[in-house]
mmCIF file of C-alpha atoms in Angstrom:
data_model
loop_
_atom_site.group_PDB
_atom_site.id
_atom_site.type_symbol
_atom_site.label_atom_id
_atom_site.label_comp_id
_atom_site.label_asym_id
_atom_site.label_seq_id
_atom_site.Cartn_x
_atom_site.Cartn_y
_atom_site.Cartn_z
ATOM 1 C CA MET A 3 -125.276 8.125 -98.306
ATOM 2 C CA GLN A 4 -121.836 7.207 -96.688
ATOM 3 C CA LEU A 5 -120.780 11.406 -96.613
ATOM 4 C CA SER A 6 -124.065 12.127 -94.809
ATOM 5 C CA LYS A 7 -123.660 9.226 -92.254
ATOM 6 C CA LYS A 8 -120.052 10.353 -91.231
ATOM 7 C CA ILE A 9 -121.408 13.963 -91.117
ATOM 8 C CA PHE A 10 -123.951 13.022 -88.702
ATOM 9 C CA GLU A 11 -121.207 10.472 -86.433
ATOM 10 C CA PHE A 12 -118.545 13.439 -86.104
ATOM 11 C CA PRO A 13 -120.731 15.231 -83.355
ATOM 12 C CA ARG A 14 -121.203 12.217 -81.271
ATOM 13 C CA ILE A 15 -117.433 11.476 -81.298
ATOM 14 C CA PHE A 16 -117.269 15.420 -80.254
ATOM 15 C CA LEU A 17 -120.429 15.356 -77.800
ATOM 16 C CA PHE A 18 -118.279 11.854 -76.284
ATOM 17 C CA LEU A 19 -114.970 14.220 -75.926
ATOM 18 C CA ILE A 20 -116.565 17.293 -74.486
ATOM 19 C CA PRO A 21 -117.385 16.186 -70.810
ATOM 20 C CA ILE A 22 -113.522 14.421 -70.884
ATOM 21 C CA ILE A 23 -111.918 17.966 -72.131
ATOM 22 C CA ILE A 24 -114.414 20.132 -69.526
ATOM 23 C CA ILE A 25 -113.093 17.545 -66.469
ATOM 24 C CA THR A 26 -109.536 17.671 -67.484
ATOM 25 C CA ILE A 27 -109.728 21.933 -67.764
ATOM 26 C CA VAL A 28 -111.704 21.836 -64.525
ATOM 27 C CA LEU A 29 -109.305 19.831 -62.896
ATOM 28 C CA THR A 30 -105.999 21.599 -63.612
ATOM 29 C CA LYS A 31 -107.739 24.811 -62.367
ATOM 30 C CA LEU A 32 -108.651 23.361 -59.216
ATOM 31 C CA PRO A 33 -106.713 24.671 -56.163
ATOM 32 C CA SER A 34 -105.829 21.335 -54.913
ATOM 33 C CA ASN A 35 -104.621 18.816 -57.375
ATOM 34 C CA GLY A 36 -103.751 16.574 -54.235
ATOM 35 C CA VAL A 37 -105.136 13.618 -52.476
ATOM 36 C CA GLU A 38 -107.316 14.756 -49.297
ATOM 37 C CA ILE A 39 -108.740 12.554 -46.346
ATOM 38 C CA SER A 40 -112.450 12.522 -46.467
ATOM 39 C CA SER A 41 -113.189 10.071 -43.230
ATOM 40 C CA ILE A 42 -111.376 8.150 -40.659
ATOM 41 C CA GLU A 43 -112.413 5.555 -38.376
ATOM 42 C CA PHE A 44 -110.752 4.083 -35.446
ATOM 43 C CA ILE A 45 -110.341 0.413 -35.951
ATOM 44 C CA GLY A 46 -108.252 -0.953 -32.784
ATOM 45 C CA GLU A 47 -105.609 -0.778 -30.279
ATOM 46 C CA ALA A 48 -102.591 -3.466 -29.825
ATOM 47 C CA ILE A 49 -100.338 -2.656 -26.503
ATOM 48 C CA LEU A 50 -96.617 -4.634 -26.453
ATOM 49 C CA PRO A 51 -96.011 -6.097 -23.289
ATOM 50 C CA LYS A 52 -93.981 -3.765 -20.726
ATOM 51 C CA GLY A 53 -90.070 -4.822 -20.479
ATOM 52 C CA LEU A 54 -90.293 -7.123 -23.662
ATOM 53 C CA ILE A 55 -87.186 -8.638 -24.354
ATOM 54 C CA PHE A 56 -86.465 -9.599 -28.115
ATOM 55 C CA GLN A 57 -83.261 -11.030 -29.348
ATOM 56 C CA LYS A 58 -81.381 -9.331 -26.390
ATOM 57 C CA SER A 59 -82.567 -6.115 -26.473
ATOM 58 C CA GLU A 60 -85.655 -4.189 -24.877
ATOM 59 C CA ILE A 61 -88.375 -3.052 -27.039
ATOM 60 C CA GLY A 62 -89.275 0.482 -26.386
ATOM 61 C CA GLY A 63 -88.907 4.000 -27.465
ATOM 62 C CA LEU A 64 -90.368 3.405 -30.782
ATOM 63 C CA SER A 65 -90.801 6.905 -31.804
ATOM 64 C CA GLY A 66 -90.969 6.298 -35.825
ATOM 65 C CA ILE A 67 -92.618 3.431 -38.297
ATOM 66 C CA THR A 68 -92.800 3.108 -41.715
ATOM 67 C CA TYR A 69 -94.254 0.392 -43.969
ATOM 68 C CA ASN A 70 -92.725 -1.996 -46.529
ATOM 69 C CA THR A 71 -95.765 -2.791 -48.965
ATOM 70 C CA LYS A 72 -93.921 -5.386 -51.109
ATOM 71 C CA ASP A 73 -93.007 -7.628 -47.533
ATOM 72 C CA ASN A 74 -95.935 -6.418 -45.452
ATOM 73 C CA LEU A 75 -93.910 -5.634 -42.897
ATOM 74 C CA TYR A 76 -92.997 -2.746 -40.798
ATOM 75 C CA TYR A 77 -90.122 -1.057 -39.350
ATOM 76 C CA ALA A 78 -89.851 0.951 -36.033
ATOM 77 C CA ILE A 79 -87.067 3.279 -34.985
ATOM 78 C CA SER A 80 -85.941 2.805 -31.432
ATOM 79 C CA ASP A 81 -84.731 6.194 -29.554
ATOM 80 C CA ASP A 82 -82.801 4.282 -27.177
ATOM 81 C CA ARG A 83 -79.306 6.412 -27.027
ATOM 82 C CA GLY A 84 -77.347 3.367 -26.257
ATOM 83 C CA GLN A 85 -78.432 2.607 -22.573
ATOM 84 C CA LYS A 86 -80.457 -0.451 -23.373
ATOM 85 C CA ALA A 87 -78.732 -1.487 -26.649
ATOM 86 C CA ALA A 88 -76.806 0.096 -29.388
ATOM 87 C CA ALA A 89 -78.974 1.976 -31.807
ATOM 88 C CA ARG A 90 -81.421 -0.261 -33.419
ATOM 89 C CA PHE A 91 -84.686 -0.769 -35.636
ATOM 90 C CA TYR A 92 -87.036 -3.345 -35.598
ATOM 91 C CA THR A 93 -89.301 -5.055 -37.957
ATOM 92 C CA LEU A 94 -92.673 -6.114 -36.718
ATOM 93 C CA LYS A 95 -95.628 -7.672 -38.293
ATOM 94 C CA ILE A 96 -99.065 -6.280 -38.012
ATOM 95 C CA ASP A 97 -102.320 -8.290 -38.670
ATOM 96 C CA PHE A 98 -104.884 -6.529 -40.369
ATOM 97 C CA SER A 99 -106.697 -9.855 -41.760
ATOM 98 C CA LYS A 100 -109.971 -9.220 -39.792
ATOM 99 C CA GLY A 101 -110.429 -5.947 -41.107
ATOM 100 C CA TYR A 102 -109.149 -4.446 -37.489
ATOM 101 C CA LEU A 103 -106.336 -4.433 -35.223
ATOM 102 C CA GLN A 104 -106.469 -7.002 -32.533
ATOM 103 C CA LYS A 105 -105.033 -6.912 -28.858
ATOM 104 C CA GLY A 106 -102.340 -9.575 -30.078
ATOM 105 C CA GLY A 107 -101.707 -8.564 -33.692
ATOM 106 C CA ILE A 108 -98.336 -6.981 -33.402
ATOM 107 C CA ILE A 109 -95.436 -9.653 -33.915
ATOM 108 C CA PRO A 110 -91.663 -8.854 -33.593
ATOM 109 C CA VAL A 111 -89.881 -10.071 -36.556
ATOM 110 C CA SER A 112 -86.270 -8.998 -36.215
ATOM 111 C CA VAL A 113 -84.061 -6.404 -34.850
ATOM 112 C CA THR A 114 -81.272 -4.235 -36.942
ATOM 113 C CA THR A 115 -78.757 -2.954 -35.264
ATOM 114 C CA LEU A 116 -77.469 0.760 -36.802
ATOM 115 C CA LEU A 117 -73.371 0.683 -38.241
ATOM 116 C CA ASN A 118 -71.696 3.625 -38.871
ATOM 117 C CA GLU A 119 -69.779 4.206 -42.332
ATOM 118 C CA ASN A 120 -66.909 2.225 -40.914
ATOM 119 C CA GLY A 121 -69.090 -0.501 -39.602
ATOM 120 C CA GLN A 122 -69.120 0.023 -36.135
ATOM 121 C CA THR A 123 -72.026 0.677 -33.826
ATOM 122 C CA PHE A 124 -72.694 4.137 -32.877
ATOM 123 C CA ARG A 125 -71.179 5.219 -29.417
ATOM 124 C CA PRO A 126 -73.735 5.691 -26.515
ATOM 125 C CA ALA A 127 -75.509 9.030 -26.490
ATOM 126 C CA GLU A 128 -74.106 9.789 -30.042
ATOM 127 C CA THR A 129 -77.448 9.379 -31.348
ATOM 128 C CA ASP A 130 -81.249 9.774 -30.593
ATOM 129 C CA THR A 131 -83.096 8.257 -33.236
ATOM 130 C CA GLU A 132 -86.710 9.337 -34.183
ATOM 131 C CA GLY A 133 -87.391 9.027 -37.487
ATOM 132 C CA ILE A 134 -87.581 6.246 -40.096
ATOM 133 C CA ALA A 135 -88.668 6.250 -43.848
ATOM 134 C CA LEU A 136 -88.223 3.304 -46.190
ATOM 135 C CA THR A 137 -87.121 4.098 -50.152
ATOM 136 C CA ASN A 138 -87.336 1.822 -53.034
ATOM 137 C CA LYS A 139 -83.870 0.542 -53.097
ATOM 138 C CA ALA A 140 -83.771 -1.360 -49.955
ATOM 139 C CA THR A 141 -82.832 1.441 -47.674
ATOM 140 C CA VAL A 142 -84.019 3.229 -44.670
ATOM 141 C CA PHE A 143 -83.399 6.962 -43.903
ATOM 142 C CA ILE A 144 -83.121 7.876 -40.203
ATOM 143 C CA SER A 145 -83.189 11.016 -38.369
ATOM 144 C CA SER A 146 -81.352 11.746 -34.989
ATOM 145 C CA GLU A 147 -82.280 14.608 -32.822
ATOM 146 C CA GLY A 148 -78.371 14.994 -31.701
ATOM 147 C CA ASP A 149 -77.940 16.831 -28.433
ATOM 148 C CA ALA A 150 -77.956 20.493 -28.450
ATOM 149 C CA ALA A 151 -76.319 20.493 -24.923
ATOM 150 C CA LYS A 152 -73.502 18.441 -26.014
ATOM 151 C CA LEU A 153 -72.972 20.082 -29.468
ATOM 152 C CA ILE A 154 -73.747 16.687 -30.884
ATOM 153 C CA ASN A 155 -75.244 17.539 -34.136
ATOM 154 C CA PRO A 156 -78.657 16.261 -35.440
ATOM 155 C CA PHE A 157 -78.406 14.055 -38.864
ATOM 156 C CA VAL A 158 -80.374 12.260 -41.595
ATOM 157 C CA LYS A 159 -78.626 9.351 -42.770
ATOM 158 C CA GLU A 160 -79.292 6.693 -45.282
ATOM 159 C CA PHE A 161 -79.126 2.558 -43.900
ATOM 160 C CA SER A 162 -78.961 -0.049 -45.628
ATOM 161 C CA LEU A 163 -82.130 -2.520 -44.662
ATOM 162 C CA SER A 164 -80.519 -5.819 -44.620
ATOM 163 C CA SER A 165 -77.145 -4.889 -42.624
ATOM 164 C CA GLY A 166 -78.098 -1.644 -41.174
ATOM 165 C CA ARG A 167 -74.801 -0.236 -42.247
ATOM 166 C CA GLU A 168 -74.474 3.907 -43.018
ATOM 167 C CA ILE A 169 -74.879 4.381 -46.870
ATOM 168 C CA ALA A 170 -75.033 8.357 -47.137
ATOM 169 C CA THR A 171 -75.583 11.456 -45.057
ATOM 170 C CA LEU A 172 -77.525 14.145 -46.038
ATOM 171 C CA PRO A 173 -75.985 17.776 -45.170
ATOM 172 C CA ILE A 174 -77.670 19.522 -42.380
ATOM 173 C CA PRO A 175 -78.370 23.733 -43.252
ATOM 174 C CA ASN A 176 -76.070 25.541 -40.865
ATOM 175 C CA LYS A 177 -79.000 27.086 -39.290
ATOM 176 C CA PHE A 178 -80.044 24.059 -37.995
ATOM 177 C CA LEU A 179 -76.847 23.598 -35.953
ATOM 178 C CA PRO A 180 -76.216 24.136 -32.319
ATOM 179 C CA ASP A 181 -73.267 26.447 -31.169
ATOM 180 C CA LYS A 182 -71.281 27.237 -27.940
ATOM 181 C CA THR A 183 -73.201 30.567 -27.810
ATOM 182 C CA ASN A 184 -76.574 29.083 -27.583
ATOM 183 C CA GLN A 185 -77.994 31.526 -29.889
ATOM 184 C CA LYS A 186 -79.023 29.362 -33.327
ATOM 185 C CA GLY A 187 -79.678 26.001 -34.039
ATOM 186 C CA ILE A 188 -82.076 23.368 -32.431
ATOM 187 C CA ARG A 189 -82.803 23.199 -29.288
ATOM 188 C CA ASN A 190 -82.184 20.142 -27.035
ATOM 189 C CA ASN A 191 -84.805 17.297 -27.855
ATOM 190 C CA LEU A 192 -86.664 19.381 -30.293
ATOM 191 C CA ALA A 193 -84.943 18.511 -33.404
ATOM 192 C CA PHE A 194 -85.942 16.130 -36.216
ATOM 193 C CA GLU A 195 -88.146 13.542 -35.111
ATOM 194 C CA SER A 196 -90.287 13.518 -38.233
ATOM 195 C CA LEU A 197 -89.319 11.814 -41.075
ATOM 196 C CA THR A 198 -91.042 11.059 -44.722
ATOM 197 C CA ILE A 199 -90.499 10.237 -48.337
ATOM 198 C CA THR A 200 -92.755 10.946 -50.950
ATOM 199 C CA PRO A 201 -94.801 8.278 -53.168
ATOM 200 C CA ASP A 202 -92.302 8.901 -56.112
ATOM 201 C CA ASN A 203 -89.053 8.776 -53.839
ATOM 202 C CA LYS A 204 -87.822 11.822 -55.319
ATOM 203 C CA HIS A 205 -88.163 13.988 -51.757
ATOM 204 C CA LEU A 206 -87.836 13.632 -48.333
ATOM 205 C CA PHE A 207 -88.880 15.767 -45.541
ATOM 206 C CA THR A 208 -88.130 16.037 -41.990
ATOM 207 C CA ALA A 209 -88.950 18.781 -39.629
ATOM 208 C CA THR A 210 -88.081 20.221 -36.156
ATOM 209 C CA GLU A 211 -90.359 19.483 -33.165
ATOM 210 C CA ASN A 212 -90.346 22.930 -32.026
ATOM 211 C CA ALA A 213 -88.619 26.311 -33.139
ATOM 212 C CA LEU A 214 -85.015 26.919 -33.935
ATOM 213 C CA ILE A 215 -83.611 29.055 -31.189
ATOM 214 C CA GLN A 216 -83.392 32.033 -33.873
ATOM 215 C CA ASP A 217 -86.667 31.836 -34.792
ATOM 216 C CA GLY A 218 -89.200 32.052 -31.723
ATOM 217 C CA VAL A 219 -89.891 30.477 -28.472
ATOM 218 C CA ALA A 220 -90.452 26.726 -27.528
ATOM 219 C CA ALA A 221 -93.995 25.720 -26.881
ATOM 220 C CA LYS A 222 -95.731 26.960 -23.756
ATOM 221 C CA PRO A 223 -98.840 26.256 -22.497
ATOM 222 C CA ASN A 224 -101.552 28.035 -24.325
ATOM 223 C CA ILE A 225 -98.621 29.266 -27.093
ATOM 224 C CA GLY A 226 -97.671 27.482 -30.051
ATOM 225 C CA SER A 227 -94.264 27.212 -31.687
ATOM 226 C CA PRO A 228 -92.971 28.037 -35.254
ATOM 227 C CA CYS A 229 -91.299 24.971 -36.732
ATOM 228 C CA ARG A 230 -89.491 24.484 -40.025
ATOM 229 C CA ILE A 231 -90.084 21.936 -42.366
ATOM 230 C CA LEU A 232 -86.969 20.779 -44.283
ATOM 231 C CA GLN A 233 -87.399 19.107 -48.015
ATOM 232 C CA TYR A 234 -84.468 17.236 -49.571
ATOM 233 C CA ASN A 235 -84.334 16.071 -53.110
ATOM 234 C CA LEU A 236 -83.332 12.818 -53.199
ATOM 235 C CA LEU A 237 -81.901 12.968 -57.084
ATOM 236 C CA ASN A 238 -78.967 14.877 -55.239
ATOM 237 C CA ASN A 239 -79.110 14.210 -51.512
ATOM 238 C CA GLN A 240 -79.484 18.248 -51.187
ATOM 239 C CA SER A 241 -81.626 20.223 -49.011
ATOM 240 C CA GLU A 242 -83.659 22.713 -51.232
ATOM 241 C CA LYS A 243 -86.648 24.343 -49.528
ATOM 242 C CA GLU A 244 -87.958 24.900 -46.044
ATOM 243 C CA PHE A 245 -91.329 26.065 -45.052
ATOM 244 C CA LEU A 246 -93.032 27.667 -41.665
ATOM 245 C CA TYR A 247 -95.152 25.195 -39.685
ATOM 246 C CA GLN A 248 -96.984 26.487 -36.626
ATOM 247 C CA THR A 249 -98.024 24.109 -33.930
ATOM 248 C CA GLU A 250 -101.029 24.498 -31.963
ATOM 249 C CA PRO A 251 -101.489 26.394 -28.788
ATOM 250 C CA VAL A 252 -102.473 23.737 -25.673
ATOM 251 C CA ALA A 253 -104.319 24.106 -22.875
ATOM 252 C CA PRO A 254 -103.028 22.217 -19.827
ATOM 253 C CA PHE A 255 -105.326 20.418 -18.263
ATOM 254 C CA LEU A 256 -105.241 20.459 -14.380
ATOM 255 C CA ASN A 257 -101.244 20.309 -14.817
ATOM 256 C CA LEU A 258 -100.704 19.998 -10.924
ATOM 257 C CA ILE A 259 -97.050 18.601 -11.935
ATOM 258 C CA GLY A 260 -96.012 21.902 -13.828
ATOM 259 C CA LYS A 261 -94.673 19.822 -16.852
ATOM 260 C CA PHE A 262 -95.320 20.892 -20.212
ATOM 261 C CA ALA A 263 -94.394 19.912 -23.820
ATOM 262 C CA SER A 264 -95.838 20.147 -27.231
ATOM 263 C CA GLY A 265 -94.686 19.726 -30.825
ATOM 264 C CA LEU A 266 -94.380 18.129 -34.212
ATOM 265 C CA PRO A 267 -93.285 14.538 -33.923
ATOM 266 C CA ASP A 268 -93.815 13.278 -37.179
ATOM 267 C CA LEU A 269 -95.227 13.693 -40.734
ATOM 268 C CA LEU A 270 -96.410 11.497 -43.785
ATOM 269 C CA ALA A 271 -96.361 12.183 -47.064
ATOM 270 C CA LEU A 272 -99.808 11.338 -48.925
ATOM 271 C CA ASP A 273 -98.704 12.251 -52.379
ATOM 272 C CA ASN A 274 -95.943 14.010 -54.537
ATOM 273 C CA GLN A 275 -97.862 17.421 -54.555
ATOM 274 C CA GLY A 276 -96.992 18.765 -51.062
ATOM 275 C CA HIS A 277 -99.892 17.176 -49.022
ATOM 276 C CA PHE A 278 -99.310 15.591 -45.730
ATOM 277 C CA LEU A 279 -100.219 14.243 -42.457
ATOM 278 C CA SER A 280 -98.895 15.769 -39.562
ATOM 279 C CA LEU A 281 -98.941 14.556 -36.007
ATOM 280 C CA GLU A 282 -99.172 16.782 -33.090
ATOM 281 C CA ARG A 283 -98.473 15.560 -29.477
ATOM 282 C CA SER A 284 -98.492 17.472 -26.219
ATOM 283 C CA PHE A 285 -98.095 16.471 -22.821
ATOM 284 C CA THR A 286 -100.551 18.345 -20.959
ATOM 285 C CA GLY A 287 -99.798 17.396 -16.942
ATOM 286 C CA LEU A 288 -102.707 15.362 -17.078
ATOM 287 C CA GLY A 289 -101.969 12.867 -19.755
ATOM 288 C CA PHE A 290 -101.800 13.341 -23.765
ATOM 289 C CA ALA A 291 -103.471 15.585 -25.948
ATOM 290 C CA ILE A 292 -102.819 13.845 -29.876
ATOM 291 C CA SER A 293 -104.077 15.472 -32.851
ATOM 292 C CA LEU A 294 -103.773 14.622 -36.606
ATOM 293 C CA PHE A 295 -103.699 17.442 -39.402
ATOM 294 C CA GLN A 296 -103.921 17.422 -43.200
ATOM 295 C CA VAL A 297 -101.319 19.493 -44.151
ATOM 296 C CA SER A 298 -100.509 21.427 -47.606
ATOM 297 C CA LEU A 299 -97.458 23.346 -48.788
ATOM 298 C CA GLU A 300 -99.104 24.747 -51.776
ATOM 299 C CA GLU A 301 -99.402 28.322 -50.889
ATOM 300 C CA ALA A 302 -96.349 28.305 -48.310
ATOM 301 C CA ASP A 303 -93.836 30.344 -48.797
ATOM 302 C CA ASP A 304 -90.105 28.862 -49.212
ATOM 303 C CA ILE A 305 -87.833 30.441 -46.225
ATOM 304 C CA HIS A 306 -84.662 28.732 -46.887
ATOM 305 C CA ASN A 307 -83.136 31.957 -47.167
ATOM 306 C CA ILE A 308 -84.000 33.395 -43.991
ATOM 307 C CA ASP A 309 -81.746 32.257 -41.560
ATOM 308 C CA SER A 310 -83.934 33.904 -38.630
ATOM 309 C CA LEU A 311 -87.696 34.224 -38.298
ATOM 310 C CA LEU A 312 -87.139 36.759 -35.398
ATOM 311 C CA ALA A 313 -84.702 39.195 -37.852
ATOM 312 C CA VAL A 314 -87.487 39.422 -40.322
ATOM 313 C CA ASP A 315 -91.528 40.348 -40.332
ATOM 314 C CA SER A 316 -92.790 36.948 -39.900
ATOM 315 C CA LYS A 317 -96.511 37.788 -40.309
ATOM 316 C CA ASN A 318 -95.820 38.401 -44.013
ATOM 317 C CA ILE A 319 -94.518 34.682 -44.011
ATOM 318 C CA LYS A 320 -97.012 32.375 -45.432
ATOM 319 C CA PRO A 321 -97.119 28.877 -43.273
ATOM 320 C CA VAL A 322 -98.207 25.945 -44.376
ATOM 321 C CA LYS A 323 -101.794 25.323 -44.631
ATOM 322 C CA LYS A 324 -103.135 22.953 -41.863
ATOM 323 C CA LYS A 325 -106.516 21.391 -41.156
ATOM 324 C CA LEU A 326 -107.527 19.262 -38.045
ATOM 325 C CA LEU A 327 -108.348 15.426 -38.951
ATOM 326 C CA LEU A 328 -109.037 14.362 -35.507
ATOM 327 C CA ASP A 329 -108.318 14.929 -32.014
ATOM 328 C CA LEU A 330 -107.519 11.577 -30.621
ATOM 329 C CA ARG A 331 -108.770 12.793 -27.161
ATOM 330 C CA LYS A 332 -112.306 11.792 -28.543
ATOM 331 C CA LEU A 333 -111.930 8.339 -28.965
ATOM 332 C CA ASP A 334 -112.639 6.181 -25.654
ATOM 333 C CA VAL A 335 -108.616 5.224 -25.536
ATOM 334 C CA LEU A 336 -105.958 5.974 -23.049
ATOM 335 C CA LEU A 337 -103.629 7.968 -24.962
ATOM 336 C CA ASP A 338 -99.818 7.102 -24.446
ATOM 337 C CA ASN A 339 -96.892 9.258 -26.114
ATOM 338 C CA ILE A 340 -97.832 8.909 -29.816
ATOM 339 C CA GLU A 341 -94.948 9.754 -31.724
ATOM 340 C CA GLY A 342 -94.856 7.934 -35.247
ATOM 341 C CA LEU A 343 -97.087 7.375 -37.985
ATOM 342 C CA THR A 344 -97.175 5.307 -41.516
ATOM 343 C CA LEU A 345 -99.963 4.084 -43.653
ATOM 344 C CA GLY A 346 -100.259 0.330 -43.795
ATOM 345 C CA PRO A 347 -101.726 -2.335 -46.283
ATOM 346 C CA LYS A 348 -105.313 -1.950 -48.149
ATOM 347 C CA LEU A 349 -107.849 -3.397 -45.666
ATOM 348 C CA PRO A 350 -110.027 -6.195 -46.700
ATOM 349 C CA ASP A 351 -112.642 -3.585 -47.595
ATOM 350 C CA GLY A 352 -110.431 -2.128 -50.164
ATOM 351 C CA GLN A 353 -110.051 1.059 -47.646
ATOM 352 C CA GLN A 354 -106.502 2.331 -46.238
ATOM 353 C CA SER A 355 -105.154 2.048 -43.041
ATOM 354 C CA LEU A 356 -102.993 4.153 -41.151
ATOM 355 C CA ILE A 357 -100.862 3.025 -38.096
ATOM 356 C CA LEU A 358 -99.722 5.470 -34.902
ATOM 357 C CA ILE A 359 -97.331 4.177 -32.468
ATOM 358 C CA SER A 360 -96.094 5.417 -29.182
ATOM 359 C CA ASP A 361 -92.439 6.043 -27.412
ATOM 360 C CA ASN A 362 -92.565 4.479 -24.007
ATOM 361 C CA ASN A 363 -89.511 6.141 -23.278
ATOM 362 C CA PHE A 364 -88.643 2.949 -21.228
ATOM 363 C CA ASN A 365 -90.780 4.302 -18.300
ATOM 364 C CA SER A 366 -92.789 1.369 -16.555
ATOM 365 C CA LEU A 367 -95.852 3.772 -16.171
ATOM 366 C CA GLN A 368 -95.981 3.902 -19.744
ATOM 367 C CA ARG A 369 -96.929 1.693 -22.904
ATOM 368 C CA THR A 370 -95.321 0.656 -26.352
ATOM 369 C CA GLN A 371 -99.174 1.588 -27.927
ATOM 370 C CA ILE A 372 -100.126 0.894 -31.439
ATOM 371 C CA LEU A 373 -103.469 2.306 -32.779
ATOM 372 C CA ALA A 374 -104.975 1.538 -35.898
ATOM 373 C CA PHE A 375 -107.322 3.763 -38.286
ATOM 374 C CA LYS A 376 -109.250 3.044 -41.485
ATOM 375 C CA ILE A 377 -108.983 6.288 -43.806
ATOM 376 C CA LYS A 378 -110.496 7.620 -47.164
ATOM 377 C CA ILE A 379 -108.477 8.825 -49.383
ATOM 378 C CA GLU A 380 -110.000 10.998 -52.112
ATOM 379 C CA ASN A 381 -108.375 12.226 -55.288
ATOM 380 C CA PRO A 382 -109.402 15.644 -57.198
ATOM 381 C CA LEU A 383 -111.885 13.974 -59.677
ATOM 382 C CA ILE A 384 -113.870 12.102 -56.803
ATOM 383 C CA ARG A 385 -113.875 15.370 -54.772
ATOM 384 C CA LEU A 386 -115.210 17.013 -57.952
ATOM 385 C CA LEU A 387 -117.797 14.503 -58.746
ATOM 386 C CA ARG A 388 -118.947 14.993 -55.225
ATOM 387 C CA ARG A 389 -119.266 18.821 -55.582
ATOM 388 C CA PHE A 390 -121.323 18.646 -58.449
ATOM 389 C CA ILE A 391 -123.362 15.546 -57.432
ATOM 390 C CA PRO A 392 -123.834 15.419 -53.741
ATOM 391 C CA ASN A 393 -125.140 12.138 -53.509
ATOM 392 C CA PHE A 394 -122.335 10.476 -55.055
ATOM 393 C CA ASN A 395 -120.500 7.599 -53.480
ATOM 394 C CA LEU A 396 -117.681 5.716 -54.785
#
C-alpha cells in the first residue's frame, strides 16, 4: 500500500516541476533577458531660483546627476569651468513623499569641491565636468569633456565622496584624444557628457556626445551623428569595448537664429546585461527637443579595434538598438537644456522614480529644471507572462 502511494505521488511532484522547467528554458531562450520599461508617467517639475548662491558658489550648469539609495541623496555635477567657483558637485535632497515632485521639492544640502591628486583645486578652464556616477565605495566617477581647441584631454576620474579628492584616473584610448592636426579625437564640447555604472558596480560606461573627427560628421539639421559608447571594466579600471550609437536626425522648427546643436548627453544603466536609458538633447532654434530611448547592446558590434569609422565600411557595423520611450515635447512643460538623468527612490505606490536635470549654462534666460517621472520596469518573467496572458497585471 505504501509503495503504491509513492508511485502515485511521484507524478504530482513531476507535474509541479514541469512549469518551472519550462519557464526556465523559455527565459534562457528569450532574445532579451534584461529589464524593459513598459510605461512612463510625468509626475512633476521643480525649478531652482536663478542665481541661487549656496555656500559661496552659484548653483548652475548642472549637467549630470546620480542617486545615493542608502542616504536618499542626489549628487549633481556642475560644468562650470572654474569661472564662478572651483570645479564642484552639489548634494541635493528631492522630496517624493507625496508620490510626485512638488515645485519647492529641491533642497541643496552641501557643495563638494573637486581636488586633484595633489589635493589642490583644478585650475580655471582645466575641466569641463559633465557626468557623475556613484559607486558602492563612497566614491563618484566624474567625466570631463576637456577642451579640444586647447588640446586639453577629456578624463574619467574617481573622487572621494566626502573629501572630493581624486583617487584614480581611467585611461582614455588614444583615438579619443585631440591632436594638433585636428584629424582625430573628440570635437570641442562634444565629448564625454554621459556617465553611468551598472548595478553590480562591475562596469562603467561613457559616450561621446557626437562623432569623433575620424568617425563622421557632427550632428546637423536632419542629420544624426555616430557616437561611441566606451565600456570600462571596474575590476581592473581598463577600457574593454566600444559600441556605435547613432543619434537621431532632428528637424529644426522655425530656426530663425541659425543655431543648431544635437547629441547624446547622458546614459543610465538599467541592469548588468547592457540595457540603458539614453537621453538625446537638441537645440532646434526655437527651444529644446528632448527624447528618452531604451537602448540595448546585446547585438551591437564591439568596435574598439576600429580607429576610424570613415576608414571602414560602417554599413556592416551593427549599432546599438534603440527604441523611443518618450518625446518630452509632448509634455505640457517648457523644456530647458536637459542633460542628466538618474533613477531615484521607489515611490509610495511601489513604482520607480526617474529624475532629469537641466544645465542652465549660467544664462539668465535659462533655468535649472528638474523633471520627475514614474516608470514601470519589467523583468523577463513578467514580459513572458504578459505574452501568454494578455490581461496579466502585477
